[in-house]
């Protein structure tokens, strides 16, 4: 049908229309290209400067990378007092990994409860979760920090991970996905075969949910990886710092005396892992955005 | 069939509750109890003076009064001043963001343009959204510092005769913060609007095209009216997100809201109180943020619900 239509259009297309189309296309490509350059420019300079020596960076601007990549990396690793970036990376990896895992598992479990079972408060529970979806963490953070300190969980990763069990946004995404991809008959069939409800969930529902789980795991992981506000209030000792806190500490360091190559290297190290993962999986992430995002 | 359904209800309802339990337990412990205690302690004097714990002593609305007190040298109460700063920086980032997002989304979805390399552009545009805001801000701080690459470039090119001190001016700092927020979020907004546009029934455009409507006319008469609920949703969620503005200005100004606290946001103010363990004041600020966000959230909820109802009605 589309072919037919475009054939019809081509016949009727006057030259003016074609010129107009050419101009709009050109404008579109130009604007998109320009924004792509602007979006990438900062990262390009970041990578270039991460490979240059402190003295060269101070001397002036360069579009070409230098030769000090490995040297800067070594300086960063050795300067544990200012940039404990390796500890930060390991801590962030642990916290974000656990958060993504726990968040995805329990959100799917919650979504399955609402989707697959009939019980009296089902509708009320669903509405309730939708309502709390819009409450930002900042409004309860004062009580949260107090609670964490009174439970002696300060300087611990637990208060950063466990609250992810209740993630309304991920729940919402999972429920949406179930509605179009999880036939209830499958759960019923496994029930008839005598499977326990937990077995059904872990062995039958979870595998079907894999595509949705992958998308949400990445998005949750990135969210936790980038989280600065709450960890900065809870984590205290150097050995517990996550990457954003290490970066924030850089800002408070004496900037004038600082080795700029090392600085750019540290920033690059903190964001490049995410960029690489993103570029490998961007197809799934960009597609999953529209469904899951609340903050803007 | 009826019997089977009845049986299922009787025997499996408890599993619904069991599977819901972790969510509600985590919510109760880590959100609900903190929320209640935040409200409770907003009426108490409670802070650390050196090593000494002061309070909690009940002081009524004193914390709120203190929040609204006018500090010397400025016409506005502190909290209103910080709300104003936050709002100004949000608007400066949001207006170009929604404009560009709307433009890009309509281009991506345009049947007439049939743009190539869409995957590449979408990937690049969305990329900044995943970058750690703290690191992004630190990067901008380095790039725009007095002896940084941007100044070097501008002086080398002869545009500036001497380096410009971006971080010492109120408005240049605000523009930097707005620029970062814009770059971090415009890809996300583009994707949301694109999803909204792609949800529009294609036959509407086809019949408009056959009737000889121009692409501008189709955009203003079809796309914009149908997209309105999505845009309202984007606007309000972005405003709620904007009120939470923290990472970018916090790192860029080292938590000081420099110059002269003109770039201090509400959450930076909250963070300051909590960091010094002044839970009474912190709670009062949280309550104010809660009320403001609550009102805004109400509108989100209404707009989402209205949209859901409309879409369902449209399908039938």
mmCIF file with all atom_site columns, C-alpha atoms in Angstrom, chain A residues 126-244:
data_model
loop_
_atom_site.group_PDB
_atom_site.id
_atom_site.type_symbol
_atom_site.label_atom_id
_atom_site.label_alt_id
_atom_site.label_comp_id
_atom_site.label_asym_id
_atom_site.label_entity_id
_atom_site.label_seq_id
_atom_site.pdbx_PDB_ins_code
_atom_site.Cartn_x
_atom_site.Cartn_y
_atom_site.Cartn_z
_atom_site.occupancy
_atom_site.B_iso_or_equiv
_atom_site.pdbx_formal_charge
_atom_site.auth_seq_id
_atom_site.auth_comp_id
_atom_site.auth_asym_id
_atom_site.auth_atom_id
_atom_site.pdbx_PDB_model_num
ATOM 1   C CA . UNK A 1 126 ? -1.948 -0.859  41.882 1.00 0.00 ? 126 UNK A CA 1
ATOM 2   C CA . UNK A 1 127 ? -3.308 2.674   42.243 1.00 0.00 ? 127 UNK A CA 1
ATOM 3   C CA . UNK A 1 128 ? -1.217 3.198   45.370 1.00 0.00 ? 128 UNK A CA 1
ATOM 4   C CA . UNK A 1 129 ? 2.006  2.253   43.582 1.00 0.00 ? 129 UNK A CA 1
ATOM 5   C CA . UNK A 1 130 ? 1.113  4.564   40.709 1.00 0.00 ? 130 UNK A CA 1
ATOM 6   C CA . UNK A 1 131 ? 0.573  7.419   43.137 1.00 0.00 ? 131 UNK A CA 1
ATOM 7   C CA . UNK A 1 132 ? 3.856  6.965   45.002 1.00 0.00 ? 132 UNK A CA 1
ATOM 8   C CA . UNK A 1 133 ? 5.689  6.802   41.677 1.00 0.00 ? 133 UNK A CA 1
ATOM 9   C CA . UNK A 1 134 ? 5.854  10.593  41.523 1.00 0.00 ? 134 UNK A CA 1
ATOM 10  C CA . UNK A 1 135 ? 7.214  11.145  45.045 1.00 0.00 ? 135 UNK A CA 1
ATOM 11  C CA . UNK A 1 136 ? 10.895 12.094  44.713 1.00 0.00 ? 136 UNK A CA 1
ATOM 12  C CA . UNK A 1 137 ? 13.405 10.656  47.203 1.00 0.00 ? 137 UNK A CA 1
ATOM 13  C CA . UNK A 1 138 ? 14.400 14.149  48.313 1.00 0.00 ? 138 UNK A CA 1
ATOM 14  C CA . UNK A 1 139 ? 11.219 14.716  50.273 1.00 0.00 ? 139 UNK A CA 1
ATOM 15  C CA . UNK A 1 140 ? 11.786 11.861  52.698 1.00 0.00 ? 140 UNK A CA 1
ATOM 16  C CA . UNK A 1 141 ? 15.566 12.073  52.724 1.00 0.00 ? 141 UNK A CA 1
ATOM 17  C CA . UNK A 1 142 ? 15.782 13.877  56.046 1.00 0.00 ? 142 UNK A CA 1
ATOM 18  C CA . UNK A 1 143 ? 13.928 11.086  57.829 1.00 0.00 ? 143 UNK A CA 1
ATOM 19  C CA . UNK A 1 144 ? 15.771 8.507   55.751 1.00 0.00 ? 144 UNK A CA 1
ATOM 20  C CA . UNK A 1 145 ? 19.214 9.725   56.809 1.00 0.00 ? 145 UNK A CA 1
ATOM 21  C CA . UNK A 1 146 ? 18.092 9.878   60.437 1.00 0.00 ? 146 UNK A CA 1
ATOM 22  C CA . UNK A 1 147 ? 16.722 6.336   60.185 1.00 0.00 ? 147 UNK A CA 1
ATOM 23  C CA . UNK A 1 148 ? 19.935 5.071   58.621 1.00 0.00 ? 148 UNK A CA 1
ATOM 24  C CA . UNK A 1 149 ? 22.034 6.620   61.379 1.00 0.00 ? 149 UNK A CA 1
ATOM 25  C CA . UNK A 1 150 ? 19.778 5.294   64.134 1.00 0.00 ? 150 UNK A CA 1
ATOM 26  C CA . UNK A 1 151 ? 19.938 1.795   62.604 1.00 0.00 ? 151 UNK A CA 1
ATOM 27  C CA . UNK A 1 152 ? 23.746 2.151   62.563 1.00 0.00 ? 152 UNK A CA 1
ATOM 28  C CA . UNK A 1 153 ? 23.660 1.557   58.806 1.00 0.00 ? 153 UNK A CA 1
ATOM 29  C CA . UNK A 1 154 ? 25.623 4.712   57.996 1.00 0.00 ? 154 UNK A CA 1
ATOM 30  C CA . UNK A 1 155 ? 28.795 4.068   56.025 1.00 0.00 ? 155 UNK A CA 1
ATOM 31  C CA . UNK A 1 156 ? 27.189 0.885   54.730 1.00 0.00 ? 156 UNK A CA 1
ATOM 32  C CA . UNK A 1 157 ? 25.948 -0.085  51.272 1.00 0.00 ? 157 UNK A CA 1
ATOM 33  C CA . UNK A 1 158 ? 22.726 -1.632  52.593 1.00 0.00 ? 158 UNK A CA 1
ATOM 34  C CA . UNK A 1 159 ? 20.664 1.599   52.675 1.00 0.00 ? 159 UNK A CA 1
ATOM 35  C CA . UNK A 1 160 ? 21.722 2.255   49.089 1.00 0.00 ? 160 UNK A CA 1
ATOM 36  C CA . UNK A 1 161 ? 20.635 -1.160  47.826 1.00 0.00 ? 161 UNK A CA 1
ATOM 37  C CA . UNK A 1 162 ? 17.664 -2.512  49.792 1.00 0.00 ? 162 UNK A CA 1
ATOM 38  C CA . UNK A 1 163 ? 15.242 0.406   49.207 1.00 0.00 ? 163 UNK A CA 1
ATOM 39  C CA . UNK A 1 164 ? 15.405 -0.456  45.477 1.00 0.00 ? 164 UNK A CA 1
ATOM 40  C CA . UNK A 1 165 ? 13.001 -3.332  46.224 1.00 0.00 ? 165 UNK A CA 1
ATOM 41  C CA . UNK A 1 166 ? 10.248 -0.727  46.057 1.00 0.00 ? 166 UNK A CA 1
ATOM 42  C CA . UNK A 1 167 ? 10.770 0.883   42.634 1.00 0.00 ? 167 UNK A CA 1
ATOM 43  C CA . UNK A 1 168 ? 7.393  1.973   41.258 1.00 0.00 ? 168 UNK A CA 1
ATOM 44  C CA . UNK A 1 169 ? 8.763  3.003   37.855 1.00 0.00 ? 169 UNK A CA 1
ATOM 45  C CA . UNK A 1 170 ? 10.336 -0.385  37.153 1.00 0.00 ? 170 UNK A CA 1
ATOM 46  C CA . UNK A 1 171 ? 7.197  -2.063  38.461 1.00 0.00 ? 171 UNK A CA 1
ATOM 47  C CA . UNK A 1 172 ? 5.116  -0.063  36.014 1.00 0.00 ? 172 UNK A CA 1
ATOM 48  C CA . UNK A 1 173 ? 7.364  -1.023  33.092 1.00 0.00 ? 173 UNK A CA 1
ATOM 49  C CA . UNK A 1 174 ? 7.283  -4.705  34.057 1.00 0.00 ? 174 UNK A CA 1
ATOM 50  C CA . UNK A 1 175 ? 3.508  -4.744  34.391 1.00 0.00 ? 175 UNK A CA 1
ATOM 51  C CA . UNK A 1 176 ? 3.140  -3.142  30.970 1.00 0.00 ? 176 UNK A CA 1
ATOM 52  C CA . UNK A 1 177 ? 5.473  -5.724  29.466 1.00 0.00 ? 177 UNK A CA 1
ATOM 53  C CA . UNK A 1 178 ? 3.628  -8.628  31.108 1.00 0.00 ? 178 UNK A CA 1
ATOM 54  C CA . UNK A 1 179 ? 0.295  -7.444  29.748 1.00 0.00 ? 179 UNK A CA 1
ATOM 55  C CA . UNK A 1 180 ? 1.527  -7.852  26.180 1.00 0.00 ? 180 UNK A CA 1
ATOM 56  C CA . UNK A 1 181 ? 4.060  -10.684 26.510 1.00 0.00 ? 181 UNK A CA 1
ATOM 57  C CA . UNK A 1 182 ? 3.082  -13.040 29.318 1.00 0.00 ? 182 UNK A CA 1
ATOM 58  C CA . UNK A 1 183 ? 0.039  -15.215 28.679 1.00 0.00 ? 183 UNK A CA 1
ATOM 59  C CA . UNK A 1 184 ? -1.523 -16.233 31.985 1.00 0.00 ? 184 UNK A CA 1
ATOM 60  C CA . UNK A 1 185 ? -2.175 -19.720 30.588 1.00 0.00 ? 185 UNK A CA 1
ATOM 61  C CA . UNK A 1 186 ? 1.522  -20.496 30.967 1.00 0.00 ? 186 UNK A CA 1
ATOM 62  C CA . UNK A 1 187 ? 1.375  -19.859 34.695 1.00 0.00 ? 187 UNK A CA 1
ATOM 63  C CA . UNK A 1 188 ? -1.801 -21.906 34.917 1.00 0.00 ? 188 UNK A CA 1
ATOM 64  C CA . UNK A 1 189 ? -0.301 -24.784 32.967 1.00 0.00 ? 189 UNK A CA 1
ATOM 65  C CA . UNK A 1 190 ? 2.680  -24.957 35.280 1.00 0.00 ? 190 UNK A CA 1
ATOM 66  C CA . UNK A 1 191 ? 0.285  -24.836 38.218 1.00 0.00 ? 191 UNK A CA 1
ATOM 67  C CA . UNK A 1 192 ? -1.620 -27.825 36.817 1.00 0.00 ? 192 UNK A CA 1
ATOM 68  C CA . UNK A 1 193 ? 1.679  -29.647 36.497 1.00 0.00 ? 193 UNK A CA 1
ATOM 69  C CA . UNK A 1 194 ? 2.001  -29.179 40.225 1.00 0.00 ? 194 UNK A CA 1
ATOM 70  C CA . UNK A 1 195 ? 4.595  -26.423 40.322 1.00 0.00 ? 195 UNK A CA 1
ATOM 71  C CA . UNK A 1 196 ? 4.933  -24.265 43.393 1.00 0.00 ? 196 UNK A CA 1
ATOM 72  C CA . UNK A 1 197 ? 4.076  -20.571 42.840 1.00 0.00 ? 197 UNK A CA 1
ATOM 73  C CA . UNK A 1 198 ? 7.652  -19.446 43.535 1.00 0.00 ? 198 UNK A CA 1
ATOM 74  C CA . UNK A 1 199 ? 8.930  -22.093 41.146 1.00 0.00 ? 199 UNK A CA 1
ATOM 75  C CA . UNK A 1 200 ? 6.566  -20.843 38.463 1.00 0.00 ? 200 UNK A CA 1
ATOM 76  C CA . UNK A 1 201 ? 7.776  -17.314 38.978 1.00 0.00 ? 201 UNK A CA 1
ATOM 77  C CA . UNK A 1 202 ? 11.506 -18.081 39.043 1.00 0.00 ? 202 UNK A CA 1
ATOM 78  C CA . UNK A 1 203 ? 11.596 -20.714 36.320 1.00 0.00 ? 203 UNK A CA 1
ATOM 79  C CA . UNK A 1 204 ? 8.847  -19.679 33.936 1.00 0.00 ? 204 UNK A CA 1
ATOM 80  C CA . UNK A 1 205 ? 7.995  -16.008 34.377 1.00 0.00 ? 205 UNK A CA 1
ATOM 81  C CA . UNK A 1 206 ? 11.535 -14.658 34.788 1.00 0.00 ? 206 UNK A CA 1
ATOM 82  C CA . UNK A 1 207 ? 12.858 -16.255 31.558 1.00 0.00 ? 207 UNK A CA 1
ATOM 83  C CA . UNK A 1 208 ? 9.940  -14.820 29.566 1.00 0.00 ? 208 UNK A CA 1
ATOM 84  C CA . UNK A 1 209 ? 10.662 -11.389 31.054 1.00 0.00 ? 209 UNK A CA 1
ATOM 85  C CA . UNK A 1 210 ? 14.329 -11.444 30.044 1.00 0.00 ? 210 UNK A CA 1
ATOM 86  C CA . UNK A 1 211 ? 14.188 -8.675  27.384 1.00 0.00 ? 211 UNK A CA 1
ATOM 87  C CA . UNK A 1 212 ? 12.382 -6.288  29.747 1.00 0.00 ? 212 UNK A CA 1
ATOM 88  C CA . UNK A 1 213 ? 14.697 -7.288  32.595 1.00 0.00 ? 213 UNK A CA 1
ATOM 89  C CA . UNK A 1 214 ? 17.775 -6.493  30.500 1.00 0.00 ? 214 UNK A CA 1
ATOM 90  C CA . UNK A 1 215 ? 16.543 -2.988  29.654 1.00 0.00 ? 215 UNK A CA 1
ATOM 91  C CA . UNK A 1 216 ? 15.504 -2.170  33.195 1.00 0.00 ? 216 UNK A CA 1
ATOM 92  C CA . UNK A 1 217 ? 18.676 -3.676  34.658 1.00 0.00 ? 217 UNK A CA 1
ATOM 93  C CA . UNK A 1 218 ? 20.779 -1.328  32.542 1.00 0.00 ? 218 UNK A CA 1
ATOM 94  C CA . UNK A 1 219 ? 18.666 1.725   33.326 1.00 0.00 ? 219 UNK A CA 1
ATOM 95  C CA . UNK A 1 220 ? 18.649 0.942   37.068 1.00 0.00 ? 220 UNK A CA 1
ATOM 96  C CA . UNK A 1 221 ? 22.368 0.221   37.033 1.00 0.00 ? 221 UNK A CA 1
ATOM 97  C CA . UNK A 1 222 ? 23.145 3.548   35.383 1.00 0.00 ? 222 UNK A CA 1
ATOM 98  C CA . UNK A 1 223 ? 20.831 5.407   37.753 1.00 0.00 ? 223 UNK A CA 1
ATOM 99  C CA . UNK A 1 224 ? 22.550 3.903   40.758 1.00 0.00 ? 224 UNK A CA 1
ATOM 100 C CA . UNK A 1 225 ? 26.021 4.380   39.257 1.00 0.00 ? 225 UNK A CA 1
ATOM 101 C CA . UNK A 1 226 ? 25.358 8.108   38.787 1.00 0.00 ? 226 UNK A CA 1
ATOM 102 C CA . UNK A 1 227 ? 23.611 8.632   42.119 1.00 0.00 ? 227 UNK A CA 1
ATOM 103 C CA . UNK A 1 228 ? 25.319 11.259  44.216 1.00 0.00 ? 228 UNK A CA 1
ATOM 104 C CA . UNK A 1 229 ? 22.822 12.849  46.605 1.00 0.00 ? 229 UNK A CA 1
ATOM 105 C CA . UNK A 1 230 ? 21.996 10.023  49.028 1.00 0.00 ? 230 UNK A CA 1
ATOM 106 C CA . UNK A 1 231 ? 25.380 8.184   49.008 1.00 0.00 ? 231 UNK A CA 1
ATOM 107 C CA . UNK A 1 232 ? 27.140 11.469  49.840 1.00 0.00 ? 232 UNK A CA 1
ATOM 108 C CA . UNK A 1 233 ? 25.023 11.764  52.987 1.00 0.00 ? 233 UNK A CA 1
ATOM 109 C CA . UNK A 1 234 ? 25.460 8.163   54.100 1.00 0.00 ? 234 UNK A CA 1
ATOM 110 C CA . UNK A 1 235 ? 28.945 7.003   53.143 1.00 0.00 ? 235 UNK A CA 1
ATOM 111 C CA . UNK A 1 236 ? 31.721 8.410   55.302 1.00 0.00 ? 236 UNK A CA 1
ATOM 112 C CA . UNK A 1 237 ? 34.993 6.494   55.138 1.00 0.00 ? 237 UNK A CA 1
ATOM 113 C CA . UNK A 1 238 ? 37.390 6.645   52.206 1.00 0.00 ? 238 UNK A CA 1
ATOM 114 C CA . UNK A 1 239 ? 37.157 2.912   51.570 1.00 0.00 ? 239 UNK A CA 1
ATOM 115 C CA . UNK A 1 240 ? 33.381 3.137   51.053 1.00 0.00 ? 240 UNK A CA 1
ATOM 116 C CA . UNK A 1 241 ? 33.280 6.067   48.615 1.00 0.00 ? 241 UNK A CA 1
ATOM 117 C CA . UNK A 1 242 ? 31.497 5.546   45.312 1.00 0.00 ? 242 UNK A CA 1
ATOM 118 C CA . UNK A 1 243 ? 32.596 7.177   42.047 1.00 0.00 ? 243 UNK A CA 1
ATOM 119 C CA . UNK A 1 244 ? 30.409 10.350  42.227 1.00 0.00 ? 244 UNK A CA 1
#
